Amino acid sequence: MDRGQNHIHGQSAANLCYQFGSDNPLLGMGIQQPFVPFTSPFGASSSTNIPHMDWNPATMLDNLTFIEDKIRQVKDVIRTMVDNGGQLPCRQGDLTQQQQVVNADLTCLIVQLISTAGSLLPSLKNSSFLSHPPAGHMDTVNHVGSSSSFIPNVTTISEENKEDMCSPEDYEELFKGFTDGAMEGGIEIDNVFVEEQDAKDGDEGGDASMDGENLPPGSYELLQLEKDEILAPHTHFCSICGKGFKRDANLRMHMRGHGDEYKSPAALAKPPRDASAEHELVKRYSCPFVGCKRNKLHKNFQPLKTILCVKNHYKRSHCEKSYTCSRCHTKKFSVMADLKTHEKHCGRDKWLCSCGTSFSRKDKLFAHVALFQGHTPALPADEPKNSSDQISRVGSHQEPAKFPSSMSSSFMWGTSSSDDRGLDIKGLAGCSEDILSTGNFGSFNFSFGPADGFTGEPSGSTFSVLPPEHFQSAQKKGKN
Amino acid sequence: MAAAHRQHKRRRLSPSPAPFDSLADELLFLVLDRVAAADPRALKSFALASRACHAAESRHRRILRPLRADLLPAALTRYPSVSRLDLSLCARVPDAALAAVPSSGSSPLRAVNLSRSSGFGAAGVAALARACPGLADLDLSNGVHLGDAAAAEVARMRKLQRLSLSRCKQVTDMGLGCVAVGCTDLRDLSLKWCIGITDLGLNLLALKCNKLTTLDLSYTMITKESLLSIIKLPNLQVLILVGCIGIDDDALASLEKEYSKSLQVLDMSHCQNVTDVGVSSIVKSIPNLLELNLSYCCPVTPSMVRSLHKISKLQTLKLEGCKFMADGLKAIGSSCVSIRELSLSKSAGVTDTELSFAVSKLKNLLKLDITCCRNITDVSVVSITRSCTSLISLRMESCSHVSSGALQLIGKHCSQLEELDLTDSDLDDEGLKALTGCTNLSSLKIGICLSISDEGLTHIGKSCPKLRDIDLYRCGGISDDGVIQIAKGCPMLESINLSYCTEVTDRSLMSLSKCTNLNTLEVRGCPRVSSAGLSEIAMGCRLLSKLDIKKCFEINDVGMLYLSQFSHGLRQINLSYCSVTDIGLLSLSSICGLQNMTIVHLAGITPNGLIAALMVCGGLTKVKLHEAFKSMMPPHMLKNVETRGCRFQWINKPFKVEVEPCDVWKQQSQDVLVR
C-alpha cells in the first residue's frame, strides 16, 4: 500500500469531516481504533479539490473505477484465503495479516465511497443544479448508485430532493444514509462535537513537522489514555503487595524481596519484546482532553508519540502549574523537569533594558534597543551603579586642597567609595599614603642655597623642589 | 594687622585707573595671544603685574593643563572660562578630583582629556558628566580599567561629539550600547583595541549614531555582520580598520551592492585576512575616497591596482610593507594618476624599472616615501627628480645603492622640498650644497651620512632659514663649526639630534642656546659636552622638553641644577652614564612636569637619593632604572610611586663606556643586516 498517498488522502478525509462539521455541528467523525488506512486515487490534487469542489464527472468516474478495482482486489485476497484455508492452519500469522489487509481494504472502500459521495454533497446546495440537473451529471450519479451497493439511497435522496430544494434537514438525512452505510462497513462514527478551530491551533499547525515523524493517519495504532491513568504517579505495580513504581526495572528490583524465584536472571532480565510486536502497527497516542489539538477528534489532529509525551503534554496543557521557581517566584510549571531547566537559567545572564524588560539573550536585547527610541541597555544590578554620591568620607588624613563651598558634600583626597569596583581600595590606600608622604616632603624644605658656579640669574630667590603652588598655600597658612 | 595692610594696599591701588578698563576683552585677548605665542611663560609674569592683569589673564585662558590633579578645583576657580581641560600630565586622577570639578549649570568646559590618567572609575566619569553636561569632547583612551559602568556614565553626556575609548578593553557591547543610545550627537568615535566589542554593539552604534563622520575600529572584533551597517552610515568620512582580523575578502565582497558616497579615508592596514581580491571588490563601493591605506595588508597585483582607477579622486595611497607583484607598481603609474601622496616604504619587490615608470606618470606627486626600498639605484632617483619636481616630501632612508652623484639631483630639481630623509645614504657635501635651492626645507634627516662635514652644514645653515628639525645622528665628520652655522642660520630650530657626533663640544651647545624654540636636544655619546654647555642650553632654550645626555660623562650636578632652575618644561630626560649624583637628581626632581626618566649606570646615585627623587617628582609616568636598584630600594616605596601612576622598567644592560667610531658602527650594523 502506498503510504504517501494514504497520508494525503487521510488529510483530505479530515478536511471532508470538517466541512461537514462546519455546515452542521452535529455531524463529525470520531473514528475509533483501529484506525484504518486509506488509499486515494486523487493523489496530491485531492485535498485541494475536495473542500470547494466543482462537481467533476471525470473525477467521479475515476473514483468509481478505482473502487471497482479495489473490490476486485479484495475479492482476490478473500478467494486465496478460502483456497488456503484448510491447508496450512499453522501459519496463523499469515492469516491474521491477510485478515488485516482485507479489513483495511474494506474500510478504505467505505471511506472512498463516502468521500466520493461527499464531493457530491456541497454541490447539492446548488439549487439550480439540483433543480435542473444536466443529463450527463445525472447519469454519473446514477452510475455511482449502480456501481456501489453501499449507498443506493444517495441517489434516491438526491432525486427525491430535486423538487423541493435542498434544506438542512435534507443534508442530515442524506448524511444519515452515509453513516448507516459506514456502520455496515464496521466503522462507528460518533456524533461528536468538534470544537471550532481557534487561531492558536492554526499556529500550531505550522510546526506539525516538529514531531519529526509525521505519520499519516491510519498508518498507526491510536491509543487514548484516560486522565487518571495519565496522572497516576506509578505505572508499574507489584502483583503481590500492590506497591507502585515508576519504572519497570524498579519493580523488578522490588520483586526480589518477594522470593527467590524473582531473583533468577530470567526474572530480572528486561522482558523481551513480543515477536509479534514487530508486525504490529506503530503506536500513537491521543490526548483525552476534547478540543485539544492532540485529541483525535481535532480536525488538525497530531498524535503524541509516546506515553511520556502524553504525560508531559497533559500536565503542561491541561493541568495547573503547581511548581513555582524558587528564584524568580513568578514562573510556574506543571512539569518538574521544566522547572529544573528553568531554574538552571533563571537569574543568570539577564540582559536588561532600561525599560525594565529582561532578555535571556544579548542579541534579543540589542534588537529591542534598536527598535525602541530612548531605550538603552542597562547594566545588571549586581554591578555597582557608580555615582559620586556614594563617595563617602573615609580616612581624612589631610585637609583637602580647597573645595568650592557650593559642593553639597565635600570630597576627600584619598577617600574611598562604598563600592569596591569604582575605586580599587588597594590603589586608594596607596594614594592616601602617597599624599601623606608628599606632604611630608612638602614640609621639608629642600633648599640647597646658591650652588657653586651659579652664573645665571635664577628666577626665584629660593631654590626649592616644590612647585610654587605649594609655597602659596604654605604662605596662606602662615598668614592665617 | 594683616587687614590693615590689605586696606593700605587697596588704597594705594585705587587712584591709578585700571589699565585694561578701556580695552575691550577681545582686543586684550588678541594681545595676550601674541604674548603667549612668543613665550608661554610670559603670561605668568603678566598676571603678576597687577590685579587687572591677573583678572584679564584669568579670563583669557582657554586651555588648562594642570600638573597635579589635586589642584584641579583651585585651578578651575582661578580660570573660569577654560574650555579645554588636559589632564595628560596627571598620571593619577582619583575619582574625587573629578568630583571636585565645579558643577555649574553652564560650565564652559567642552573638552576633557584623560587619556594619560588612571585611578578614576565610573564614579569619576559620573561626576564629570554631572558637572559638565555640555561636554563635547572626551578622551578616555588607555582606560584599561574602565568598564561598562563608566561607558554608561559617558552616555549621560548627551552633547558629546568626540569620544575616544581606545584600549578600554573591558568595555563590552553593553557599554557601547549605552553610548550609542545616549550620545546620538557623536561625530568622532575611537574604539581602537576595544576587544570586548562585537558586531551586536557596532550594529546598534551604526543605527543610533548616524552623524558619525570618523570611526576608528582598529583591532576590534568587527566582522562582516556589522561592516555593512557601518559602511551605510550616511556621513562617515573616515573609517579606520587597522588590524581587524575579522575583515576578510568575504566581508568586503558583501559590500558589493552598497556604496558610501561620503567615505573619504579608509585604512585597512594590517588586515591580514584581506587579499587583493577583496580590495578589488570593495573599490566600487567607495567612489569618493581620497585616502587608501593598505599597508601590511595584501599583495599588490596589477589587477587590484587597475581596479583603483574607479576611485577617481584618490589622492593618497599607502602601501607600506606590501609585496609588489610584477607590474603592480607600473599599474599604479597608469591607473592612479590622481594621487599626490605615495608610500612604498619597506615594500618588497620595488624595482628600478617599475618605480621609474610609475613616477614618470605621476608628475603631480607631492609626497613620496621609499624608505628601505633597498633595490633601487640611481636610475629611480634620476626619474623621480626628473618628473616629480613639485615634491614637498621625499623619504628615502636606507636606500643605500643610490650614489652621491644621484643624490645631488634631488636638491637641484626638487626645490619645493620641505621634508627630506636621506638617513644612511652616501650623501656628501656636494649633495648638501645642491640643497641650497630648497629654501623651504623644514625637516632634514641626514643621520649616518659619514661623508658630510662642516662645509656641507654651512651651506644648509646659509640657505634653509625655515629648518625646524635636523637629524645628524652618527655624522662623525661634523664638528662644532658646522653646528654653529646651523644654529646661526636656522633660528626656528626646534629639534636637533647630535648623538654620537663625538667632535661636538660645549661650543655647539652655546650656539644652539640662541635657538629659543629648541625643545628637543639629543647629544647622546658626545663625551666632550659638559655642564657648562648644558647650563647655556637650560638658560637659553626655555622650551626644552626632551633631553638626551646619555654617555655625556662630563655632565654633573651643576648641569642638573641649571635644568631644574630654568627648564620647567622638561618632560623627558636620559641621564645614563652621566656624573650626576643624588644632589643633581633631587634638584632635577623639582621639575614638576617631568614624566620620563632613564637613570641607568650612574655611579653617583644611591638608593636613598633615588627614592627621594622619585617621591618628590609626582608627575612621573615612566622610569627606567638599573635592575640592581630593585632590591636596594624599599618595596613599599616603589609601590607608593607606582600607585601614583608611574611604571618602572628595569634595565639589565652591561656597563659599557667606550663609544665605537661611526664607520665601525655602520660596518657592524650592515653586517647584521646581511646576516
Coordinates of C-alpha atoms in Angstrom, one line a residue, chain B residues 270-635:
Chain B
H270 CA 47.5 45.1 8.9
C271 CA 44.2 43.4 8.0
Q272 CA 45.9 40.1 7.5
N273 CA 42.9 38.3 6.0
V274 CA 42.3 40.8 3.2
T275 CA 43.8 40.0 -0.2
D276 CA 43.9 41.8 -3.5
V277 CA 40.6 40.2 -4.5
G278 CA 38.8 41.7 -1.5
V279 CA 40.3 45.1 -2.2
S280 CA 39.2 45.0 -5.8
S281 CA 35.7 44.1 -4.8
I282 CA 35.3 47.0 -2.4
V283 CA 36.6 49.7 -4.7
K284 CA 33.2 50.1 -6.4
S285 CA 31.6 50.9 -3.0
I286 CA 33.8 53.8 -2.2
P287 CA 33.8 56.1 -5.2
N288 CA 34.7 59.3 -3.4
L289 CA 37.7 58.0 -1.5
L290 CA 40.6 60.4 -1.0
E291 CA 43.0 58.2 1.0
L292 CA 43.5 54.5 1.0
N293 CA 45.9 52.7 3.3
L294 CA 46.7 49.1 2.6
S295 CA 49.9 48.8 4.5
Y296 CA 50.9 45.3 5.5
C297 CA 47.6 44.2 4.1
C298 CA 47.7 42.4 0.8
P299 CA 50.0 41.7 -2.1
V300 CA 49.8 44.4 -4.8
T301 CA 48.8 42.9 -8.0
P302 CA 48.3 44.7 -11.3
S303 CA 44.6 43.8 -11.4
M304 CA 44.0 45.2 -8.0
V305 CA 45.7 48.4 -8.8
R306 CA 43.8 48.7 -12.1
S307 CA 40.6 48.4 -10.1
L308 CA 41.6 51.5 -8.2
H309 CA 41.1 53.7 -11.2
K310 CA 37.4 53.6 -10.3
I311 CA 38.3 55.9 -7.4
S312 CA 38.8 58.9 -9.5
K313 CA 39.7 61.3 -6.7
L314 CA 42.2 59.2 -4.8
Q315 CA 45.0 61.4 -3.5
T316 CA 46.9 59.3 -1.0
L317 CA 47.9 55.7 -1.4
K318 CA 49.9 54.0 1.3
L319 CA 51.3 50.6 0.6
E320 CA 53.9 50.2 3.3
G321 CA 55.3 46.7 3.8
C322 CA 53.4 45.3 0.9
K323 CA 54.6 42.7 -1.5
F324 CA 54.6 44.1 -5.0
M325 CA 53.8 41.5 -7.7
A326 CA 55.3 42.0 -11.2
D327 CA 53.8 45.1 -12.9
G328 CA 51.9 46.1 -9.7
L329 CA 53.9 49.3 -9.3
K330 CA 53.7 50.0 -13.0
A331 CA 49.9 49.8 -12.8
I332 CA 49.9 52.5 -10.1
G333 CA 51.5 54.8 -12.7
S334 CA 48.9 54.1 -15.3
S335 CA 45.7 53.7 -13.1
C336 CA 46.2 56.1 -10.2
V337 CA 47.0 59.3 -12.0
S338 CA 45.3 61.5 -9.4
I339 CA 47.4 60.6 -6.4
R340 CA 49.5 63.2 -4.7
E341 CA 51.0 61.0 -1.9
L342 CA 52.5 57.6 -2.4
S343 CA 54.2 55.5 0.3
L344 CA 56.1 52.4 -0.6
S345 CA 58.3 52.1 2.4
K346 CA 59.6 48.7 3.4
S347 CA 57.8 47.1 0.5
A348 CA 59.3 44.1 -1.3
G349 CA 59.5 44.0 -5.0
V350 CA 60.1 47.6 -5.7
T351 CA 62.4 47.7 -8.7
D352 CA 64.1 50.4 -10.7
T353 CA 62.2 49.8 -13.9
E354 CA 58.8 49.8 -12.3
L355 CA 59.4 52.7 -9.9
S356 CA 60.8 54.8 -12.8
F357 CA 57.7 54.0 -14.9
A358 CA 55.3 54.8 -12.1
V359 CA 56.9 58.2 -11.1
S360 CA 57.2 59.2 -14.8
K361 CA 53.4 59.1 -14.9
L362 CA 52.8 60.7 -11.5
K363 CA 54.0 64.1 -12.2
N364 CA 51.9 65.8 -9.6
L365 CA 53.3 63.7 -6.7
L366 CA 53.8 65.8 -3.6
K367 CA 55.0 63.2 -1.1
L368 CA 56.9 60.0 -1.8
D369 CA 58.1 57.6 0.7
I370 CA 60.5 54.9 -0.5
T371 CA 62.2 54.1 2.8
C372 CA 64.1 50.8 2.9
C373 CA 63.4 50.1 -0.8
R374 CA 66.9 48.7 -0.9
N375 CA 66.9 47.6 -4.5
I376 CA 66.5 51.0 -6.1
T377 CA 69.5 52.7 -7.6
D378 CA 70.4 56.0 -9.4
V379 CA 68.0 55.1 -12.2
S380 CA 65.0 55.6 -10.0
V381 CA 66.3 58.7 -8.4
V382 CA 67.0 60.2 -11.8
S383 CA 63.4 59.6 -12.9
I384 CA 62.0 60.8 -9.6
T385 CA 63.9 64.1 -9.8
R386 CA 63.1 64.5 -13.5
S387 CA 59.3 64.0 -13.3
C388 CA 58.2 64.8 -9.7
T389 CA 59.7 68.3 -9.5
S390 CA 56.9 69.6 -7.1
L391 CA 57.7 67.1 -4.4
I392 CA 57.5 68.6 -0.9
S393 CA 58.4 65.4 1.0
L394 CA 60.9 62.7 0.0
R395 CA 61.8 60.0 2.4
M396 CA 64.4 57.5 1.2
E397 CA 66.1 56.3 4.3
S398 CA 68.3 53.2 3.8
C399 CA 68.3 53.4 0.0
S400 CA 72.0 52.5 0.1
H401 CA 72.5 51.7 -3.5
V402 CA 72.0 55.3 -4.6
S403 CA 75.2 57.1 -5.3
S404 CA 76.2 60.6 -4.0
G405 CA 76.0 61.9 -7.6
A406 CA 72.4 61.0 -7.9
L407 CA 71.6 62.5 -4.5
Q408 CA 72.8 65.8 -5.8
L409 CA 69.9 65.7 -8.4
I410 CA 67.4 65.9 -5.6
G411 CA 68.5 69.3 -4.4
K412 CA 68.8 70.5 -8.0
H413 CA 65.4 69.6 -9.2
C414 CA 63.0 69.4 -6.3
S415 CA 63.3 72.9 -4.9
Q416 CA 59.9 72.7 -3.2
L417 CA 61.1 70.1 -0.7
E418 CA 60.1 70.7 2.9
E419 CA 60.9 67.3 4.3
L420 CA 63.9 65.2 3.2
D421 CA 65.1 62.0 4.7
L422 CA 68.4 60.7 3.4
T423 CA 69.4 58.8 6.5
D424 CA 72.0 56.1 5.9
S425 CA 73.0 57.2 2.4
D426 CA 76.1 58.2 0.6
L427 CA 75.2 61.9 0.8
D428 CA 78.2 64.2 0.8
D429 CA 78.9 67.9 1.0
E430 CA 78.2 68.3 -2.7
G431 CA 74.7 66.9 -2.2
L432 CA 74.1 69.3 0.7
K433 CA 75.4 72.2 -1.4
A434 CA 72.8 71.2 -4.0
L435 CA 70.1 71.6 -1.4
T436 CA 70.8 75.3 -1.1
G437 CA 67.9 75.8 -3.6
C438 CA 65.4 74.2 -1.2
T439 CA 64.7 77.3 0.9
N440 CA 61.5 75.8 2.3
L441 CA 63.2 72.9 3.9
S442 CA 61.9 72.4 7.5
S443 CA 63.0 68.8 8.3
L444 CA 66.3 67.3 7.2
K445 CA 67.3 63.9 8.3
I446 CA 70.8 63.0 7.3
G447 CA 71.9 60.6 10.0
I448 CA 74.6 58.0 9.4
C449 CA 75.9 60.0 6.4
L450 CA 79.5 59.6 7.2
S451 CA 80.9 61.7 4.4
I452 CA 79.3 65.0 5.2
S453 CA 81.3 67.7 7.0
D454 CA 81.0 71.2 8.4
E455 CA 81.3 72.6 4.9
G456 CA 78.0 70.9 3.9
L457 CA 76.3 72.1 7.0
T458 CA 77.4 75.6 6.4
H459 CA 75.5 75.5 3.1
I460 CA 72.4 74.3 4.9
G461 CA 72.7 76.9 7.6
K462 CA 73.0 79.7 5.0
S463 CA 70.1 78.6 2.8
C464 CA 67.5 76.9 4.9
P465 CA 66.2 79.5 7.4
K466 CA 63.0 77.6 8.0
L467 CA 64.7 74.5 9.2
R468 CA 62.9 73.2 12.3
D469 CA 64.2 69.7 12.6
I470 CA 67.7 68.3 11.8
D471 CA 69.0 64.9 12.5
L472 CA 72.7 64.4 12.4
Y473 CA 72.9 61.1 14.2
R474 CA 76.3 59.5 14.0
C475 CA 77.6 62.0 11.4
G476 CA 81.1 61.5 12.6
G477 CA 82.5 64.0 10.1
I478 CA 81.0 67.1 11.6
S479 CA 82.2 69.3 14.4
D480 CA 81.3 72.5 16.3
D481 CA 81.7 74.8 13.3
G482 CA 79.0 73.0 11.3
V483 CA 76.6 73.0 14.2
I484 CA 77.3 76.7 14.9
Q485 CA 76.5 77.5 11.3
I486 CA 73.2 75.6 11.6
A487 CA 72.4 77.4 14.9
K488 CA 73.1 80.7 13.4
G489 CA 71.2 80.2 10.1
C490 CA 68.2 78.3 11.5
P491 CA 66.7 80.4 14.3
M492 CA 63.4 78.4 14.2
L493 CA 65.2 75.1 15.0
E494 CA 63.0 73.0 17.3
S495 CA 64.8 69.7 17.4
I496 CA 68.4 68.6 16.8
N497 CA 70.0 65.2 17.1
L498 CA 73.8 65.3 17.5
S499 CA 74.1 61.8 19.0
Y500 CA 77.5 60.2 18.7
C501 CA 78.9 63.2 16.8
T502 CA 81.9 62.8 19.0
E503 CA 83.6 66.0 18.0
V504 CA 80.8 68.2 19.3
T505 CA 81.7 70.3 22.4
D506 CA 80.1 72.9 24.6
R507 CA 80.7 75.5 21.8
S508 CA 77.9 73.8 19.8
L509 CA 75.6 73.9 22.8
M510 CA 76.3 77.6 23.4
S511 CA 75.4 78.4 19.9
L512 CA 72.3 76.3 20.0
S513 CA 71.2 78.1 23.1
K514 CA 70.3 81.0 20.9
C515 CA 67.6 78.9 19.2
T516 CA 64.9 79.8 21.6
N517 CA 62.4 77.4 20.1
L518 CA 64.5 74.3 20.7
N519 CA 62.5 71.7 22.5
T520 CA 64.4 68.5 21.7
L521 CA 68.1 68.1 22.2
E522 CA 69.9 64.8 21.8
V523 CA 73.6 64.8 22.5
R524 CA 74.0 61.2 23.5
G525 CA 77.5 59.9 23.3
C526 CA 79.1 63.3 22.9
P527 CA 81.8 62.9 25.6
R528 CA 83.1 66.5 25.2
V529 CA 79.9 68.1 26.2
S530 CA 79.9 69.3 29.8
S531 CA 77.7 71.0 32.3
A532 CA 78.8 74.4 31.1
G533 CA 77.3 73.8 27.7
L534 CA 74.1 72.3 29.2
S535 CA 73.7 75.3 31.5
E536 CA 73.7 77.6 28.5
I537 CA 71.0 75.4 26.8
A538 CA 69.0 75.5 30.0
M539 CA 69.1 79.2 30.2
G540 CA 68.6 79.9 26.5
C541 CA 66.1 77.2 25.4
R542 CA 63.3 77.6 27.9
L543 CA 61.0 75.4 26.0
L544 CA 63.3 72.4 26.3
S545 CA 61.1 69.3 26.9
K546 CA 63.2 66.4 25.7
L547 CA 66.9 65.9 26.6
D548 CA 69.1 63.0 26.0
I549 CA 72.6 63.3 27.6
K550 CA 73.4 59.7 27.9
K551 CA 77.2 59.0 28.0
C552 CA 78.0 62.7 28.3
F553 CA 80.4 61.8 31.1
E554 CA 81.3 65.4 31.8
I555 CA 77.8 66.5 32.8
N556 CA 77.4 66.6 36.5
D557 CA 75.1 68.0 39.2
V558 CA 75.7 71.6 38.1
G559 CA 74.0 70.9 34.8
M560 CA 71.1 69.4 36.7
L561 CA 70.8 72.5 38.9
Y562 CA 70.5 74.7 35.9
L563 CA 68.0 72.5 34.4
S564 CA 65.8 72.4 37.5
Q565 CA 66.1 76.2 37.7
F566 CA 65.3 77.1 34.1
S567 CA 63.8 74.2 32.2
H568 CA 60.4 73.9 33.8
G569 CA 59.0 72.4 30.6
L570 CA 61.3 69.4 30.7
R571 CA 59.3 66.2 30.2
Q572 CA 61.8 63.6 29.4
I573 CA 65.4 63.1 30.3
N574 CA 68.0 60.4 29.8
L575 CA 70.8 60.6 32.3
S576 CA 72.5 57.3 31.9
Y577 CA 76.4 57.2 32.4
C578 CA 76.5 60.9 33.5
S579 CA 78.4 62.1 36.5
V580 CA 75.2 63.2 38.3
T581 CA 74.8 62.3 42.0
D582 CA 71.9 62.3 44.4
I583 CA 72.0 66.1 44.7
G584 CA 71.7 66.6 41.0
L585 CA 68.9 64.1 40.8
L586 CA 67.0 65.6 43.7
S587 CA 67.2 69.1 42.2
L588 CA 66.1 67.7 38.9
S589 CA 63.0 66.1 40.5
S590 CA 61.8 69.6 41.4
I591 CA 60.7 69.9 37.8
C592 CA 57.1 69.0 38.4
G593 CA 56.2 68.2 34.8
L594 CA 58.9 65.6 34.4
Q595 CA 57.3 62.4 33.2
N596 CA 60.0 60.2 31.8
M597 CA 63.4 59.5 33.3
T598 CA 66.1 57.0 32.4
I599 CA 68.7 56.6 35.1
V600 CA 71.0 53.6 34.3
H601 CA 74.7 53.2 35.3
L602 CA 75.0 56.4 37.3
A603 CA 77.9 55.9 39.7
G604 CA 76.9 58.7 42.0
I605 CA 73.3 57.7 42.7
T606 CA 72.4 55.9 45.9
P607 CA 69.2 54.1 46.6
N608 CA 68.2 56.7 49.1
G609 CA 68.8 59.6 46.8
L610 CA 66.9 57.8 44.1
I611 CA 63.9 57.1 46.2
A612 CA 63.8 60.6 47.5
A613 CA 63.8 62.0 43.9
L614 CA 61.1 59.6 42.9
M615 CA 59.0 60.6 45.9
V616 CA 59.3 64.3 45.1
C617 CA 58.6 64.0 41.4
G618 CA 54.9 63.5 41.4
G619 CA 54.2 63.5 37.7
L620 CA 56.5 60.6 36.7
T621 CA 54.9 58.1 34.4
K622 CA 57.9 56.0 33.3
V623 CA 61.2 55.5 34.9
K624 CA 64.0 53.2 33.6
L625 CA 66.3 52.0 36.3
H626 CA 69.1 49.5 36.6
E627 CA 67.9 46.2 37.8
A628 CA 70.4 46.3 40.7
F629 CA 68.3 49.1 42.3
K630 CA 65.3 46.9 42.5
S631 CA 66.5 45.0 45.5
M632 CA 68.1 48.0 47.1
M633 CA 65.0 50.2 47.3
P634 CA 62.3 49.6 49.9
P635 CA 59.4 47.8 48.1

